[in-house]
Every structure is written in structure tokens, then in C-alpha cells.
PDB file of C-alpha atoms in Angstrom:
ATOM      1  CA  UNK A  24     -83.319 -23.986  21.128  1.00  0.00           C
ATOM      2  CA  UNK A  25     -82.676 -27.718  20.735  1.00  0.00           C
ATOM      3  CA  UNK A  26     -79.288 -27.405  18.977  1.00  0.00           C
ATOM      4  CA  UNK A  27     -76.288 -28.707  20.929  1.00  0.00           C
ATOM      5  CA  UNK A  28     -73.419 -26.221  21.155  1.00  0.00           C
ATOM      6  CA  UNK A  29     -69.971 -26.379  22.724  1.00  0.00           C
ATOM      7  CA  UNK A  30     -67.330 -23.669  22.970  1.00  0.00           C
ATOM      8  CA  UNK A  31     -63.620 -24.038  23.678  1.00  0.00           C
ATOM      9  CA  UNK A  32     -60.852 -21.426  23.649  1.00  0.00           C
ATOM     10  CA  UNK A  33     -57.165 -21.062  24.449  1.00  0.00           C
ATOM     11  CA  UNK A  34     -55.350 -17.747  24.900  1.00  0.00           C
ATOM     12  CA  UNK A  35     -51.583 -17.239  25.007  1.00  0.00           C
ATOM     13  CA  UNK A  36     -50.671 -13.959  26.667  1.00  0.00           C
ATOM     14  CA  UNK A  37     -47.778 -11.852  25.416  1.00  0.00           C
ATOM     15  CA  UNK A  38     -46.142  -9.320  27.689  1.00  0.00           C
ATOM     16  CA  UNK A  39     -48.316 -10.364  30.615  1.00  0.00           C
ATOM     17  CA  UNK A  40     -51.590 -12.115  31.316  1.00  0.00           C
ATOM     18  CA  UNK A  41     -54.017  -9.166  31.263  1.00  0.00           C
ATOM     19  CA  UNK A  42     -55.177  -9.516  27.651  1.00  0.00           C
ATOM     20  CA  UNK A  43     -55.411 -13.315  27.856  1.00  0.00           C
ATOM     21  CA  UNK A  44     -57.399 -13.191  31.111  1.00  0.00           C
ATOM     22  CA  UNK A  45     -59.682 -10.498  29.712  1.00  0.00           C
ATOM     23  CA  UNK A  46     -60.310 -12.498  26.540  1.00  0.00           C
ATOM     24  CA  UNK A  47     -60.989 -15.687  28.496  1.00  0.00           C
ATOM     25  CA  UNK A  48     -63.531 -13.799  30.595  1.00  0.00           C
ATOM     26  CA  UNK A  49     -65.301 -11.867  27.825  1.00  0.00           C
ATOM     27  CA  UNK A  50     -65.009 -13.544  24.407  1.00  0.00           C
ATOM     28  CA  UNK A  51     -67.472 -16.361  25.072  1.00  0.00           C
ATOM     29  CA  UNK A  52     -69.992 -13.873  26.491  1.00  0.00           C
ATOM     30  CA  UNK A  53     -69.710 -11.716  23.354  1.00  0.00           C
ATOM     31  CA  UNK A  54     -70.139 -14.808  21.166  1.00  0.00           C
ATOM     32  CA  UNK A  55     -73.164 -16.011  23.112  1.00  0.00           C
ATOM     33  CA  UNK A  56     -74.862 -12.614  23.016  1.00  0.00           C
ATOM     34  CA  UNK A  57     -74.123 -11.899  19.351  1.00  0.00           C
ATOM     35  CA  UNK A  58     -77.275 -11.559  17.242  1.00  0.00           C
ATOM     36  CA  UNK A  59     -75.925 -13.923  14.556  1.00  0.00           C
ATOM     37  CA  UNK A  60     -75.002 -16.796  16.899  1.00  0.00           C
ATOM     38  CA  UNK A  61     -77.909 -18.946  15.702  1.00  0.00           C
ATOM     39  CA  UNK A  62     -77.964 -18.087  11.975  1.00  0.00           C
ATOM     40  CA  UNK A  63     -74.277 -17.408  11.309  1.00  0.00           C
ATOM     41  CA  UNK A  64     -71.929 -18.712  14.024  1.00  0.00           C
ATOM     42  CA  UNK A  65     -68.810 -17.897  11.973  1.00  0.00           C
ATOM     43  CA  UNK A  66     -69.824 -14.248  11.767  1.00  0.00           C
ATOM     44  CA  UNK A  67     -70.607 -14.224  15.493  1.00  0.00           C
ATOM     45  CA  UNK A  68     -67.101 -15.521  16.230  1.00  0.00           C
ATOM     46  CA  UNK A  69     -65.424 -12.999  13.947  1.00  0.00           C
ATOM     47  CA  UNK A  70     -67.350 -10.025  15.289  1.00  0.00           C
ATOM     48  CA  UNK A  71     -66.902 -11.169  18.877  1.00  0.00           C
ATOM     49  CA  UNK A  72     -63.121 -11.406  18.506  1.00  0.00           C
ATOM     50  CA  UNK A  73     -63.165  -7.865  17.139  1.00  0.00           C
ATOM     51  CA  UNK A  74     -65.477  -6.565  19.875  1.00  0.00           C
ATOM     52  CA  UNK A  75     -63.444  -8.205  22.639  1.00  0.00           C
ATOM     53  CA  UNK A  76     -60.272  -6.658  21.217  1.00  0.00           C
ATOM     54  CA  UNK A  77     -61.874  -3.206  21.138  1.00  0.00           C
ATOM     55  CA  UNK A  78     -63.131  -3.642  24.710  1.00  0.00           C
ATOM     56  CA  UNK A  79     -59.686  -4.651  25.953  1.00  0.00           C
ATOM     57  CA  UNK A  80     -57.973  -1.799  24.101  1.00  0.00           C
ATOM     58  CA  UNK A  81     -60.273   0.643  25.880  1.00  0.00           C
ATOM     59  CA  UNK A  82     -59.472  -0.958  29.255  1.00  0.00           C
ATOM     60  CA  UNK A  83     -55.748  -1.119  28.468  1.00  0.00           C
ATOM     61  CA  UNK A  84     -55.616   2.555  27.574  1.00  0.00           C
ATOM     62  CA  UNK A  85     -57.557   3.541  30.696  1.00  0.00           C
ATOM     63  CA  UNK A  86     -55.455   1.348  33.015  1.00  0.00           C
ATOM     64  CA  UNK A  87     -52.136   1.668  31.119  1.00  0.00           C
ATOM     65  CA  UNK A  88     -51.895  -2.080  30.474  1.00  0.00           C
ATOM     66  CA  UNK A  89     -49.243  -3.324  28.038  1.00  0.00           C
ATOM     67  CA  UNK A  90     -50.075  -6.947  27.214  1.00  0.00           C
ATOM     68  CA  UNK A  91     -51.504  -8.796  24.256  1.00  0.00           C
ATOM     69  CA  UNK A  92     -52.683 -12.280  23.462  1.00  0.00           C
ATOM     70  CA  UNK A  93     -53.154 -14.761  20.707  1.00  0.00           C
ATOM     71  CA  UNK A  94     -56.327 -16.789  20.726  1.00  0.00           C
ATOM     72  CA  UNK A  95     -58.011 -19.820  19.244  1.00  0.00           C
ATOM     73  CA  UNK A  96     -61.631 -20.775  19.701  1.00  0.00           C
ATOM     74  CA  UNK A  97     -63.745 -23.649  18.511  1.00  0.00           C
ATOM     75  CA  UNK A  98     -67.508 -23.499  18.417  1.00  0.00           C
ATOM     76  CA  UNK A  99     -69.348 -26.724  17.709  1.00  0.00           C
ATOM     77  CA  UNK A 100     -72.928 -26.235  16.562  1.00  0.00           C
ATOM     78  CA  UNK A 101     -74.723 -29.506  15.990  1.00  0.00           C
ATOM     79  CA  UNK A 102     -72.342 -31.390  13.711  1.00  0.00           C
ATOM     80  CA  UNK A 103     -70.462 -28.319  12.397  1.00  0.00           C
ATOM     81  CA  UNK A 104     -67.144 -27.026  13.677  1.00  0.00           C
ATOM     82  CA  UNK A 105     -66.355 -23.303  13.496  1.00  0.00           C
ATOM     83  CA  UNK A 106     -62.789 -22.174  14.224  1.00  0.00           C
ATOM     84  CA  UNK A 107     -61.600 -18.621  14.845  1.00  0.00           C
ATOM     85  CA  UNK A 108     -58.089 -17.508  15.707  1.00  0.00           C
ATOM     86  CA  UNK A 109     -55.991 -14.449  16.155  1.00  0.00           C
ATOM     87  CA  UNK A 110     -52.217 -14.267  16.054  1.00  0.00           C
ATOM     88  CA  UNK A 111     -49.931 -17.246  15.711  1.00  0.00           C
ATOM     89  CA  UNK A 112     -51.924 -19.749  17.747  1.00  0.00           C
ATOM     90  CA  UNK A 113     -52.918 -22.776  15.720  1.00  0.00           C
ATOM     91  CA  UNK A 114     -55.577 -25.468  15.676  1.00  0.00           C
ATOM     92  CA  UNK A 115     -55.016 -29.095  14.806  1.00  0.00           C
ATOM     93  CA  UNK A 116     -57.811 -31.513  14.020  1.00  0.00           C
ATOM     94  CA  UNK A 117     -57.095 -35.211  13.911  1.00  0.00           C
ATOM     95  CA  UNK A 118     -59.678 -37.292  12.097  1.00  0.00           C
ATOM     96  CA  UNK A 119     -59.306 -41.067  11.984  1.00  0.00           C
ATOM     97  CA  UNK A 120     -55.656 -40.753  12.981  1.00  0.00           C
ATOM     98  CA  UNK A 121     -54.755 -38.205  10.286  1.00  0.00           C
ATOM     99  CA  UNK A 122     -54.085 -34.482  10.675  1.00  0.00           C
ATOM    100  CA  UNK A 123     -56.558 -32.252   8.835  1.00  0.00           C
ATOM    101  CA  UNK A 124     -55.344 -28.762   7.895  1.00  0.00           C
ATOM    102  CA  UNK A 125     -57.866 -26.225   9.160  1.00  0.00           C
ATOM    103  CA  UNK A 126     -55.888 -23.035   8.761  1.00  0.00           C
ATOM    104  CA  UNK A 127     -52.789 -21.434   7.374  1.00  0.00           C
ATOM    105  CA  UNK A 128     -50.842 -20.083  10.349  1.00  0.00           C
ATOM    106  CA  UNK A 129     -50.019 -16.405  10.696  1.00  0.00           C
ATOM    107  CA  UNK A 130     -46.358 -15.874   9.878  1.00  0.00           C
ATOM    108  CA  UNK A 131     -44.449 -12.602   9.523  1.00  0.00           C
ATOM    109  CA  UNK A 132     -43.569 -13.371   5.904  1.00  0.00           C
ATOM    110  CA  UNK A 133     -47.219 -13.917   4.863  1.00  0.00           C
ATOM    111  CA  UNK A 134     -49.106 -11.028   3.304  1.00  0.00           C
TER     112      UNK A 134
END
């Protein structure tokens, strides 16, 4: 279609790089192929994080891998910004020189 889109992501591996590498290789593909990518990008991001996690868990069990990852992704669709994250990675947006809070970080003491 004629809508401009851009995707960015950062993964921070824990206990090795396997999960982070896997996520970097597969998450954007799952987002791009998700049926809701055009109508509901936020839902596409959420479901794609979940699907990528399930895919890696299957691989990790099969190959006896023991790593994890946090992740942050930004999907820009036209003039809208969609953010998805997992774990304690955080996103900061600076608009006209001021920080804009986009999320409440995951902390162990939060419900």
C-alpha cells in the first residue's frame, strides 16, 4: 500500500545470545506477516512477540538452549508510533527537547 512504515528493535540477551539473535531474526518477519499489520499494528506487535517467544521456546527445548532476552520494538505507521516491549528494556522518546513517558518499566515490585 502507500503507507510509510518503519520498524526498529533492540534485544538484550540474558544468559547468552541465542534468544536475542533468534528474536532479531524472526520478530520483524512475524510482525510483517501478521494479518492485523495494516488494520491494527499494535495487535500485530503483541501477537508477534508472543509467537516469536513460543517459536524460540520450542527451539530452546529441542536444542537445550538456556538463554532469554528482553526486547523493545518501535513500529512507525504513517504518523503513528507503536511501541512494544518485553522485560526490563525501556523506550525513551524526546520531543522538542523534553522526555515523554511512553511506558512504565517492568520492575520486580510491580504487580
